Coordinates of C-alpha atoms and ligand atoms in Angstrom, one line a residue:
M1003 CA -34.7 3.4 -15.4
N1004 CA -36.0 6.0 -13.0
P1005 CA -38.3 4.2 -10.4
E1006 CA -40.8 7.0 -10.5
L1007 CA -41.3 6.7 -14.3
L1008 CA -41.7 2.9 -13.9
E1009 CA -44.4 3.5 -11.3
K1010 CA -46.2 6.0 -13.5
I1011 CA -46.2 3.5 -16.4
R1012 CA -47.4 0.7 -14.1
G1013 CA -50.2 2.9 -12.9
L1014 CA -51.2 3.7 -16.5
V1015 CA -51.7 0.0 -17.5
G1016 CA -52.4 -1.6 -14.2
P1017 CA -50.1 -4.0 -12.3
E1018 CA -51.4 -7.1 -14.1
H1019 CA -50.1 -5.8 -17.4
F1020 CA -46.6 -4.8 -16.1
L1021 CA -43.7 -7.2 -15.7
T1022 CA -40.3 -6.7 -13.9
G1023 CA -37.6 -8.9 -12.4
V1024 CA -37.6 -12.7 -13.2
E1025 CA -40.8 -12.3 -15.2
L1026 CA -38.8 -10.6 -17.9
S1027 CA -36.9 -13.8 -19.0
P1028 CA -39.0 -14.2 -22.2
Y1029 CA -38.1 -10.6 -23.1
V1030 CA -34.3 -10.8 -22.8
L1031 CA -32.9 -9.4 -26.1
E1032 CA -29.4 -10.5 -27.2
G1033 CA -28.4 -11.1 -23.6
R1034 CA -29.8 -7.8 -22.3
T1035 CA -32.7 -7.7 -19.9
P1036 CA -35.1 -4.8 -20.1
D1037 CA -36.2 -2.8 -17.1
A1038 CA -39.8 -3.7 -17.6
A1039 CA -42.3 -5.1 -20.1
V1040 CA -45.6 -3.3 -20.4
F1041 CA -48.8 -4.5 -22.2
P1042 CA -51.1 -1.5 -22.9
G1043 CA -54.8 -2.1 -23.7
S1044 CA -55.5 0.9 -26.0
I1045 CA -54.0 3.3 -28.4
E1046 CA -54.3 6.0 -25.8
E1047 CA -52.2 4.0 -23.3
I1048 CA -49.5 3.4 -26.0
S1049 CA -49.5 7.1 -26.7
A1050 CA -49.1 8.0 -23.1
I1051 CA -46.3 5.5 -22.5
L1052 CA -44.4 6.6 -25.6
A1053 CA -44.7 10.3 -24.5
L1054 CA -43.3 9.4 -21.1
A1055 CA -40.5 7.3 -22.6
S1056 CA -39.6 10.0 -25.1
E1057 CA -39.4 12.7 -22.5
A1058 CA -37.1 10.5 -20.3
E1059 CA -35.2 9.1 -23.4
V1060 CA -35.9 5.5 -22.4
P1061 CA -35.5 3.0 -25.2
V1062 CA -38.6 1.2 -26.3
T1063 CA -38.8 -2.2 -28.1
P1064 CA -42.2 -2.9 -29.7
W1065 CA -43.0 -6.6 -29.2
G1066 CA -45.5 -8.6 -31.3
G1067 CA -45.3 -12.4 -31.2
G1068 CA -41.5 -12.2 -30.6
T1069 CA -40.8 -14.6 -33.4
K1070 CA -38.5 -12.3 -35.3
M1071 CA -36.6 -10.7 -32.5
A1072 CA -33.4 -12.4 -33.6
I1073 CA -33.2 -10.2 -36.6
G1074 CA -31.1 -7.1 -36.3
S1075 CA -27.8 -5.9 -34.8
P1076 CA -27.6 -6.2 -31.0
P1077 CA -29.4 -3.3 -29.5
T1078 CA -27.3 -0.4 -28.2
R1079 CA -29.7 0.1 -25.2
V1080 CA -32.8 -1.7 -23.9
G1081 CA -35.4 -0.2 -21.5
L1082 CA -39.0 -0.9 -22.0
V1083 CA -40.6 -3.8 -23.9
L1084 CA -43.9 -2.6 -25.3
G1085 CA -46.1 -5.7 -25.9
L1086 CA -49.0 -5.5 -28.4
K1087 CA -50.8 -8.7 -27.3
R1088 CA -53.8 -7.0 -25.8
L1089 CA -54.5 -5.2 -29.1
G1090 CA -55.6 -8.4 -30.8
R1091 CA -59.1 -7.7 -32.2
L1092 CA -60.6 -7.6 -35.7
I1093 CA -62.1 -4.1 -35.8
E1094 CA -64.0 -4.3 -39.0
H1095 CA -64.5 -6.7 -41.9
E1096 CA -66.4 -5.6 -45.0
P1097 CA -66.7 -8.8 -47.2
G1098 CA -68.4 -6.8 -50.0
D1099 CA -65.4 -4.4 -50.1
L1100 CA -62.8 -7.1 -49.6
T1101 CA -61.1 -5.1 -46.8
A1102 CA -60.6 -5.5 -43.1
T1103 CA -59.2 -3.3 -40.4
V1104 CA -57.4 -5.0 -37.5
Q1105 CA -55.5 -4.2 -34.3
A1106 CA -51.7 -4.8 -34.8
G1107 CA -51.4 -7.4 -32.0
M1108 CA -53.8 -9.9 -33.6
S1109 CA -52.0 -13.0 -34.8
L1110 CA -52.1 -13.8 -38.5
G1111 CA -53.6 -17.2 -37.8
A1112 CA -56.5 -15.7 -35.8
F1113 CA -57.1 -13.1 -38.5
Q1114 CA -57.2 -15.7 -41.2
A1115 CA -59.6 -17.8 -39.2
E1116 CA -62.0 -14.8 -38.7
V1117 CA -62.0 -13.6 -42.3
G1118 CA -62.0 -17.2 -43.6
R1119 CA -65.4 -17.7 -42.0
R1120 CA -66.7 -15.4 -44.6
G1121 CA -64.8 -16.9 -47.5
Q1122 CA -61.9 -14.5 -47.7
W1123 CA -58.2 -14.5 -46.8
L1124 CA -55.2 -12.1 -46.5
S1125 CA -52.8 -13.4 -49.2
L1126 CA -49.7 -13.4 -46.9
D1127 CA -48.3 -16.6 -45.5
P1128 CA -45.1 -16.1 -43.4
G1129 CA -44.2 -18.8 -41.0
F1130 CA -45.4 -19.2 -37.4
A1131 CA -48.8 -17.7 -38.2
E1132 CA -50.2 -18.6 -34.8
Q1133 CA -47.7 -16.4 -33.0
A1134 CA -46.7 -13.8 -35.6
T1135 CA -48.8 -10.6 -35.2
L1136 CA -49.9 -8.4 -38.1
G1137 CA -47.9 -5.5 -36.6
G1138 CA -44.7 -7.6 -36.5
I1139 CA -45.3 -8.9 -40.0
L1140 CA -45.7 -5.3 -41.3
A1141 CA -42.7 -4.1 -39.3
T1142 CA -40.5 -6.9 -40.8
N1143 CA -42.2 -7.1 -44.2
A1144 CA -42.5 -10.8 -43.6
S1145 CA -43.9 -13.0 -46.4
G1146 CA -44.1 -16.7 -47.3
P1147 CA -44.3 -19.0 -50.3
R1148 CA -47.4 -17.3 -51.8
R1149 CA -45.4 -14.1 -52.2
H1150 CA -44.6 -15.6 -55.6
L1151 CA -48.1 -14.7 -57.0
Y1152 CA -49.6 -12.4 -54.4
G1153 CA -46.7 -10.1 -53.5
T1154 CA -45.9 -8.8 -50.0
A1155 CA -47.5 -6.5 -47.4
R1156 CA -46.7 -3.6 -49.7
D1157 CA -49.3 -4.8 -52.1
L1158 CA -51.9 -5.4 -49.5
L1159 CA -51.8 -2.7 -46.9
I1160 CA -54.0 0.3 -47.7
G1161 CA -54.1 2.1 -44.3
V1162 CA -52.2 2.2 -41.1
T1163 CA -52.3 3.8 -37.7
V1164 CA -49.0 4.4 -35.9
V1165 CA -48.1 5.9 -32.6
A1166 CA -45.0 8.0 -33.2
A1167 CA -42.1 8.1 -30.7
D1168 CA -43.4 11.3 -29.1
G1169 CA -46.8 9.7 -28.5
S1170 CA -48.7 11.4 -31.3
V1171 CA -51.1 9.2 -33.3
V1172 CA -50.5 9.2 -37.1
R1173 CA -52.9 7.8 -39.7
G1174 CA -51.8 7.0 -43.2
G1175 CA -53.9 5.8 -46.1
G1176 CA -57.5 4.7 -45.4
K1177 CA -60.1 2.0 -46.0
V1178 CA -60.6 2.5 -49.7
V1179 CA -58.1 1.1 -52.2
K1180 CA -57.5 4.5 -53.9
N1181 CA -56.5 6.6 -51.0
V1182 CA -55.9 10.3 -50.3
A1183 CA -53.1 12.1 -52.1
G1184 CA -49.7 12.6 -50.5
Y1185 CA -46.7 10.6 -49.6
D1186 CA -47.5 6.9 -49.2
L1187 CA -47.0 6.7 -45.4
P1188 CA -48.1 3.1 -44.9
K1189 CA -45.2 1.9 -47.0
L1190 CA -42.7 3.8 -44.9
Y1191 CA -43.6 1.7 -41.9
I1192 CA -43.4 -1.7 -43.8
G1193 CA -40.0 -3.2 -43.0
S1194 CA -39.0 -0.4 -40.7
F1195 CA -38.4 -2.9 -37.8
G1196 CA -40.1 -0.8 -35.2
T1197 CA -37.6 2.1 -35.6
L1198 CA -40.1 4.7 -36.7
G1199 CA -43.2 4.1 -34.7
V1200 CA -45.5 1.5 -33.1
I1201 CA -48.0 0.1 -35.6
V1202 CA -51.4 -0.1 -33.8
E1203 CA -53.9 -0.7 -36.5
A1204 CA -53.9 -1.7 -40.2
T1205 CA -56.3 -2.0 -43.1
F1206 CA -55.7 -4.7 -45.6
K1207 CA -57.1 -5.7 -49.0
L1208 CA -58.4 -9.3 -48.9
R1209 CA -59.1 -11.9 -51.6
P1210 CA -61.8 -14.6 -51.9
L1211 CA -60.6 -18.0 -50.8
P1212 CA -59.9 -20.1 -53.9
D1213 CA -62.2 -23.1 -54.7
V1214 CA -59.2 -25.5 -54.9
D1215 CA -55.6 -25.1 -53.6
R1216 CA -53.0 -27.8 -54.3
C1217 CA -49.3 -28.4 -53.9
F1218 CA -47.4 -30.2 -56.6
L1219 CA -44.4 -31.9 -55.0
A1220 CA -41.7 -32.8 -57.6
R1221 CA -38.4 -34.6 -56.8
F1222 CA -35.3 -34.4 -59.0
G1223 CA -31.9 -36.1 -59.0
G1224 CA -30.1 -32.9 -58.1
L1225 CA -30.2 -29.1 -57.9
K1226 CA -29.2 -28.8 -61.5
E1227 CA -32.3 -30.6 -62.7
C1228 CA -34.4 -28.5 -60.2
G1229 CA -32.9 -25.4 -61.9
L1230 CA -33.9 -26.6 -65.4
A1231 CA -37.5 -27.5 -64.1
L1232 CA -37.7 -24.0 -62.6
K1233 CA -36.8 -22.4 -65.9
E1234 CA -39.4 -24.5 -67.7
L1235 CA -42.0 -23.6 -65.2
L1236 CA -41.3 -19.8 -65.1
T1237 CA -41.3 -19.5 -68.9
S1238 CA -44.5 -21.6 -69.4
D1239 CA -48.2 -20.5 -69.4
L1240 CA -48.7 -21.8 -65.9
I1241 CA -49.5 -19.4 -63.1
P1242 CA -48.2 -21.0 -59.8
S1243 CA -49.1 -19.3 -56.6
A1244 CA -45.9 -20.5 -55.0
V1245 CA -42.6 -22.1 -56.1
E1246 CA -40.4 -23.3 -53.2
L1247 CA -37.1 -25.2 -53.8
L1248 CA -35.6 -27.4 -51.0
D1249 CA -32.2 -29.0 -51.2
S1250 CA -31.7 -32.5 -50.0
E1251 CA -31.0 -31.6 -46.4
A1252 CA -33.9 -29.2 -46.2
A1253 CA -36.4 -31.7 -47.7
R1254 CA -35.3 -34.3 -45.2
G1255 CA -35.5 -31.8 -42.3
A1256 CA -39.0 -30.8 -43.5
G1257 CA -40.1 -34.5 -43.4
L1258 CA -40.8 -34.5 -47.2
V1259 CA -38.3 -37.2 -48.0
A1260 CA -36.8 -40.0 -45.9
G1261 CA -33.0 -39.5 -46.2
T1262 CA -30.5 -37.1 -47.8
D1263 CA -29.7 -38.3 -51.3
G1264 CA -28.4 -35.2 -52.9
G1265 CA -31.7 -34.6 -54.8
G1266 CA -33.7 -31.5 -55.0
T1267 CA -37.4 -30.9 -54.3
L1268 CA -39.8 -28.3 -55.8
L1269 CA -43.1 -27.5 -54.2
V1270 CA -45.4 -25.7 -56.6
G1271 CA -48.7 -24.2 -55.6
F1272 CA -51.7 -23.9 -57.9
D1273 CA -55.0 -22.4 -56.8
G1274 CA -58.3 -21.5 -58.5
L1275 CA -61.1 -23.5 -60.1
E1276 CA -60.9 -27.3 -60.1
A1277 CA -60.5 -27.6 -63.8
Q1278 CA -57.7 -25.0 -63.9
V1279 CA -55.8 -26.5 -61.0
G1280 CA -56.1 -30.0 -62.4
W1281 CA -54.8 -28.9 -65.8
Q1282 CA -51.9 -27.0 -64.3
C1283 CA -50.8 -30.0 -62.2
E1284 CA -50.9 -32.2 -65.3
E1285 CA -49.0 -29.7 -67.4
A1286 CA -46.3 -29.2 -64.6
R1287 CA -45.8 -33.0 -64.6
R1288 CA -45.4 -33.0 -68.4
L1289 CA -42.9 -30.1 -68.3
F1290 CA -40.9 -31.6 -65.4
E1291 CA -40.7 -35.1 -66.9
A1292 CA -38.8 -33.6 -69.8
V1293 CA -36.0 -32.4 -67.4
G1294 CA -35.6 -35.4 -65.1
L1295 CA -38.6 -35.7 -62.8
V1296 CA -37.9 -38.6 -60.5
E1297 CA -41.2 -38.7 -58.5
H1298 CA -44.2 -36.5 -57.9
R1299 CA -47.2 -36.2 -55.6
V1300 CA -50.2 -33.8 -55.6
L1301 CA -50.9 -32.7 -52.0
D1302 CA -54.2 -31.4 -50.7
G1303 CA -55.7 -30.6 -47.3
A1304 CA -53.6 -31.3 -44.2
A1305 CA -50.7 -32.8 -46.2
R1306 CA -50.5 -29.6 -48.4
D1307 CA -50.6 -27.3 -45.4
Q1308 CA -47.9 -29.3 -43.7
A1309 CA -45.7 -29.1 -46.7
W1310 CA -46.0 -25.3 -46.9
R1311 CA -45.5 -24.9 -43.2
A1312 CA -42.4 -27.1 -43.3
A1313 CA -41.0 -25.0 -46.1
S1314 CA -41.6 -21.6 -44.5
E1315 CA -40.8 -22.6 -40.9
L1316 CA -37.9 -24.9 -41.7
P1317 CA -35.0 -22.6 -40.9
R1318 CA -34.8 -23.1 -37.1
R1319 CA -37.7 -25.4 -36.2
V1320 CA -36.7 -28.4 -38.2
V1321 CA -33.0 -28.3 -38.7
A1322 CA -31.4 -29.3 -35.4
E1323 CA -28.3 -27.6 -34.2
A1324 CA -28.6 -24.5 -36.4
A1325 CA -25.6 -22.3 -36.0
A1326 CA -26.9 -19.4 -38.0
Q1327 CA -29.5 -18.5 -40.7
M1328 CA -29.0 -16.1 -43.6
K1329 CA -31.3 -14.8 -46.3
L1330 CA -29.7 -14.4 -49.7
A1331 CA -31.7 -12.4 -52.3
V1332 CA -30.6 -12.9 -55.9
L1333 CA -32.2 -13.2 -59.4
P1334 CA -34.3 -16.3 -59.8
A1335 CA -32.0 -17.6 -62.6
H1336 CA -29.1 -17.7 -60.1
V1337 CA -30.8 -19.4 -57.2
T1338 CA -29.6 -23.0 -57.7
D1339 CA -26.0 -21.8 -58.5
V1340 CA -25.9 -19.7 -55.4
I1341 CA -27.2 -22.6 -53.3
E1342 CA -24.6 -24.9 -54.7
Q1343 CA -21.8 -22.4 -54.2
A1344 CA -22.9 -21.6 -50.6
G1345 CA -23.2 -25.3 -49.8
G1346 CA -19.6 -25.7 -51.0
V1347 CA -18.3 -23.0 -48.8
A1348 CA -20.0 -24.5 -45.7
Q1349 CA -18.5 -27.9 -46.6
R1350 CA -15.0 -26.4 -46.9
H1351 CA -15.3 -25.1 -43.4
S1352 CA -16.6 -28.5 -42.2
L1353 CA -20.1 -27.2 -41.5
G1354 CA -23.4 -28.5 -42.7
A1355 CA -26.0 -26.4 -44.5
A1356 CA -29.6 -26.7 -45.7
F1357 CA -31.3 -24.3 -48.1
V1358 CA -34.9 -23.4 -48.9
A1359 CA -35.8 -20.8 -51.5
H1360 CA -38.7 -18.9 -52.8
A1361 CA -37.2 -20.0 -56.1
G1362 CA -39.5 -18.0 -58.4
I1363 CA -38.5 -14.7 -56.9
G1364 CA -34.9 -15.5 -55.9
I1365 CA -34.9 -15.5 -52.1
A1366 CA -32.9 -18.3 -50.6
R1367 CA -32.6 -19.1 -46.9
G1368 CA -29.5 -21.0 -45.7
V1369 CA -29.2 -22.6 -42.3
L1370 CA -25.7 -23.5 -41.1
T1371 CA -25.5 -26.5 -38.9
G1372 CA -22.7 -27.7 -36.6
G1373 CA -19.9 -25.3 -35.6
R1374 CA -21.8 -24.0 -32.6
D1375 CA -18.5 -23.8 -30.7
S1376 CA -16.7 -21.8 -33.4
A1377 CA -18.3 -18.4 -33.9
R1378 CA -15.3 -17.4 -36.1
A1379 CA -15.9 -20.3 -38.6
V1380 CA -19.7 -19.5 -38.7
A1381 CA -19.0 -15.8 -39.2
D1382 CA -16.5 -16.6 -42.0
V1383 CA -19.0 -18.7 -43.8
L1384 CA -21.6 -16.0 -43.5
G1385 CA -19.1 -13.5 -44.9
E1386 CA -18.4 -15.7 -47.9
W1387 CA -22.2 -16.3 -48.4
R1388 CA -22.7 -12.5 -48.5
E1389 CA -20.0 -12.2 -51.2
I1390 CA -21.7 -14.9 -53.2
A1391 CA -25.0 -13.0 -53.1
K1392 CA -23.2 -9.8 -53.9
A1393 CA -21.5 -11.3 -56.9
A1394 CA -24.9 -12.5 -58.2
G1395 CA -26.1 -8.9 -58.0
G1396 CA -28.1 -9.5 -54.8
S1397 CA -28.1 -8.9 -51.1
A1398 CA -27.8 -10.8 -47.8
L1399 CA -29.1 -10.5 -44.2
V1400 CA -28.2 -12.6 -41.2
E1401 CA -31.7 -13.6 -39.9
W1402 CA -30.6 -15.4 -36.8
A1403 CA -27.2 -16.1 -35.1
P1404 CA -25.9 -16.2 -31.6
L1405 CA -24.5 -13.0 -30.2
A1406 CA -20.9 -14.1 -30.6
V1407 CA -21.5 -14.6 -34.3
K1408 CA -23.2 -11.3 -34.7
E1409 CA -20.2 -9.6 -33.1
A1410 CA -18.0 -11.1 -35.7
A1411 CA -20.2 -10.9 -38.9
A1412 CA -22.2 -8.0 -40.3
V1413 CA -25.9 -8.5 -39.8
W1414 CA -27.1 -6.1 -42.6
D1415 CA -25.5 -5.2 -45.9
P1416 CA -24.0 -1.7 -46.0
P1417 CA -27.1 0.6 -46.6
G1418 CA -25.5 2.6 -49.5
P1419 CA -26.1 6.2 -50.6
A1420 CA -29.8 6.2 -49.5
F1421 CA -28.6 5.9 -45.9
R1422 CA -28.4 9.7 -45.5
I1423 CA -32.1 10.0 -46.3
M1424 CA -32.9 7.1 -43.9
Q1425 CA -31.0 8.9 -41.1
R1426 CA -33.0 12.1 -41.8
I1427 CA -36.3 10.2 -41.7
K1428 CA -35.3 8.5 -38.4
A1429 CA -34.2 11.9 -37.0
Q1430 CA -37.6 13.5 -37.9
L1431 CA -39.8 10.7 -36.6
D1432 CA -37.8 9.6 -33.6
P1433 CA -35.5 12.5 -32.7
R1434 CA -34.4 11.0 -29.4
G1435 CA -33.6 7.6 -30.9
I1436 CA -35.8 5.7 -28.4
L1437 CA -37.3 3.1 -30.8
N1438 CA -35.2 -0.1 -31.1
P1439 CA -31.9 1.8 -31.0
G1440 CA -29.0 0.3 -32.9
R1441 CA -30.9 -2.7 -34.4
F1442 CA -31.6 -1.6 -38.0
V1443 CA -29.4 -1.0 -41.0
G1444 CA -26.4 1.2 -40.4
G1445 CA -27.0 1.1 -36.7
I1446 CA -30.2 3.3 -36.9
Ligands
FAD1094 C1 -37.4 -19.6 -37.3 C2 -38.2 -18.6 -38.0 C3 -38.2 -18.6 -39.3 C4 -38.9 -17.6 -40.0 N1 -39.0 -17.7 -41.4 C5 -39.5 -16.7 -42.1 C6 -39.6 -16.8 -43.5 O1 -39.1 -17.7 -44.1 N2 -40.1 -15.7 -44.2 C7 -40.6 -14.6 -43.5 O2 -41.0 -13.7 -44.1 N3 -40.7 -14.6 -42.2 C8 -40.2 -15.6 -41.4 N4 -40.2 -15.6 -40.1 C9 -40.8 -14.5 -39.4 C10 -42.3 -14.6 -39.1 O3 -43.2 -14.6 -40.0 C11 -42.4 -13.6 -38.0 O4 -43.3 -14.3 -37.1 C12 -43.1 -12.2 -38.2 O5 -42.4 -11.5 -39.2 C13 -42.9 -11.3 -37.0 O6 -44.0 -11.1 -36.3 P1 -43.9 -11.0 -34.7 O7 -45.3 -10.5 -34.2 O8 -43.4 -12.3 -34.1 O9 -42.9 -9.8 -34.5 P2 -41.8 -9.6 -33.4 O10 -40.7 -10.6 -33.4 O11 -42.5 -9.4 -32.1 O12 -41.2 -8.2 -33.9 C14 -40.3 -8.1 -35.0 C15 -39.8 -6.7 -35.2 O13 -40.9 -5.8 -35.4 C16 -41.1 -4.9 -34.4 N5 -42.5 -4.8 -34.1 C17 -43.3 -5.8 -33.6 N6 -44.6 -5.4 -33.5 C18 -44.6 -4.1 -33.9 C19 -45.6 -3.1 -34.0 N7 -46.9 -3.3 -33.8 N8 -45.2 -1.8 -34.4 C20 -43.9 -1.6 -34.7 N9 -42.9 -2.5 -34.6 C21 -43.2 -3.7 -34.2 C22 -40.2 -5.4 -33.2 O14 -39.7 -4.3 -32.4 C23 -39.1 -6.1 -33.9 O15 -38.1 -5.3 -34.4 C24 -39.6 -16.6 -39.3 C25 -39.5 -16.6 -37.9 C26 -38.8 -17.6 -37.3 C27 -38.8 -17.6 -35.8

C-alpha cells in the first residue's frame, strides 16, 4: 500500500489508533497480513478513510470483535483492517418506546448490561457476547438459542447507519417501528458480511426482561428418543423460548454430562411469569416421560446461563482439537436424522464429531475432531455433510476450517439464480470491490 496514503490515514486517526508491523498479528486473516489496522473514533473519520481507500482501490476489512473472521472464503486481497472498537457507546435508550440506538462497535454483552439496568433486553443471544459487536452480529446475522421464539436480527433491527464504500453516509429505517416507505435497506446489510458497507449505528426494538427464565434439561437414551421428544414438544401447547439438542459428545464437551454414553440432551427454555414457567416445565416433563426421558433438571441463575453459553459457544471453545465446523440448515423434522447420518460419515473416515442444534428451527452445527493432519479427509467429510443437508432440502456453510481445508472444500453453497442480482447490488454499492473482496458467496 502506498506509504503516502498510509501516512494520511495515520494522520486522520492519530498514531495511537493506527497499527503496523508486528502489532498486526491479531489481524492476520487466513495467513495474510494487512498493511495496517486503523481504529477511527467517529463516523466522519470512517467516511474519510473509506473515501481514500476507495480512491486508491485499497481493500478494507471491517473488524468488530473478530470472533467470526473465520467465516468466508479466503480473501483475494487484504489491505486495511478497519476496527470499530472505538465506536462502542449506547447513544439513546427510550424505555417507554422499547427502542435503543447504539454505535456498531459496542459489544452485545455491554449493551445488554446497559439496557438491562432499565429492565429491558435485546432478544438476541449469539455466543461470545462479551466480544461480539452489534455491527458484527448484524453483518453475520448471528443468533443464538432464543432465535427459536424471538427470531433474528431481521425481526429486531428498525434503523441502520452505514458508511458506503465511497465514504458516503447512508441511513435506512429510523427510530419508530413503522418506518418510512421505500426498500427495506436495513435488511440488505444484515448478513452481508461487510461486503456492502460499514455498519456504524443501529436502532433495535427491545423487550421487557421476563420475570422468570428457566432451562429444562432433559436427557434421553439416544438421538431417536430426542427426536420423538422434540416432535411432542413442537406439536404441544407449550411456548419454549429455545430448544437446543446436543448429542452425547457435545453434552460432554459442554460439561452437562460426565461421559459419552450415546445419549441425547435437550435444553428447553421457558420464560414469562412464574406460574406459566412452572406449568410449562411440569408439562414438558410429562410429555418427555412418555417418550423415554431418563433424567431431568430445571436450571436457573448461573447454572442456566452456563448451559446456554455452553450450547452456543460449544463449537470451538469446548471441543478440543476441532478440525472444522459446519452449519447445516434443514427442516426441524430432519435434524436428528441428519445428525445421525453426518456422525456416521465422520466415523467412516475415522474422525470424531459433535453436534449441537437449534432443534426447533432446524439449524445443526457439527464440529469435526481429529484429522488435523489430513485436510483431504476433513474436506471429504464436509463435502458429504453438504450433500446430506442438500438431500434434506437444506443448505450448508463451513463456519471454521484451516486454510488447507478451505482450499479443498467449498465454504459456501452455490448462490443459485439470485447471484446475478447480488452481483449487481455489490457493483452498485462497492463498484471498486474494496470491501472484504472474495470472502462472500460466489467470491463477491
Ligand atoms: C467458536 C465460535 C462459535 C460461534 N457460534 C455461533 C453460533 O452458534 N451462532 C451464531 O449465530 N454465531 C456464532 N458465533 C458468532 C458470534 O456470535 C460472533 O461473535 C458475531 O457474529 C460476530 O461479531 P464480531 O463483532 O466478532 O464480528 P467480526 O468477527 O469482527 O466480523 C464478522 C464479519 O462482519 C464484518 N463486520 C464486522 N463489523 C462490521 C461492521 N460494523 N460493519 C460491516 N461489517 C462488519 C467483518 O468484516 C466480517 O466479515 C460464533 C463465534 C465463534 C468464534
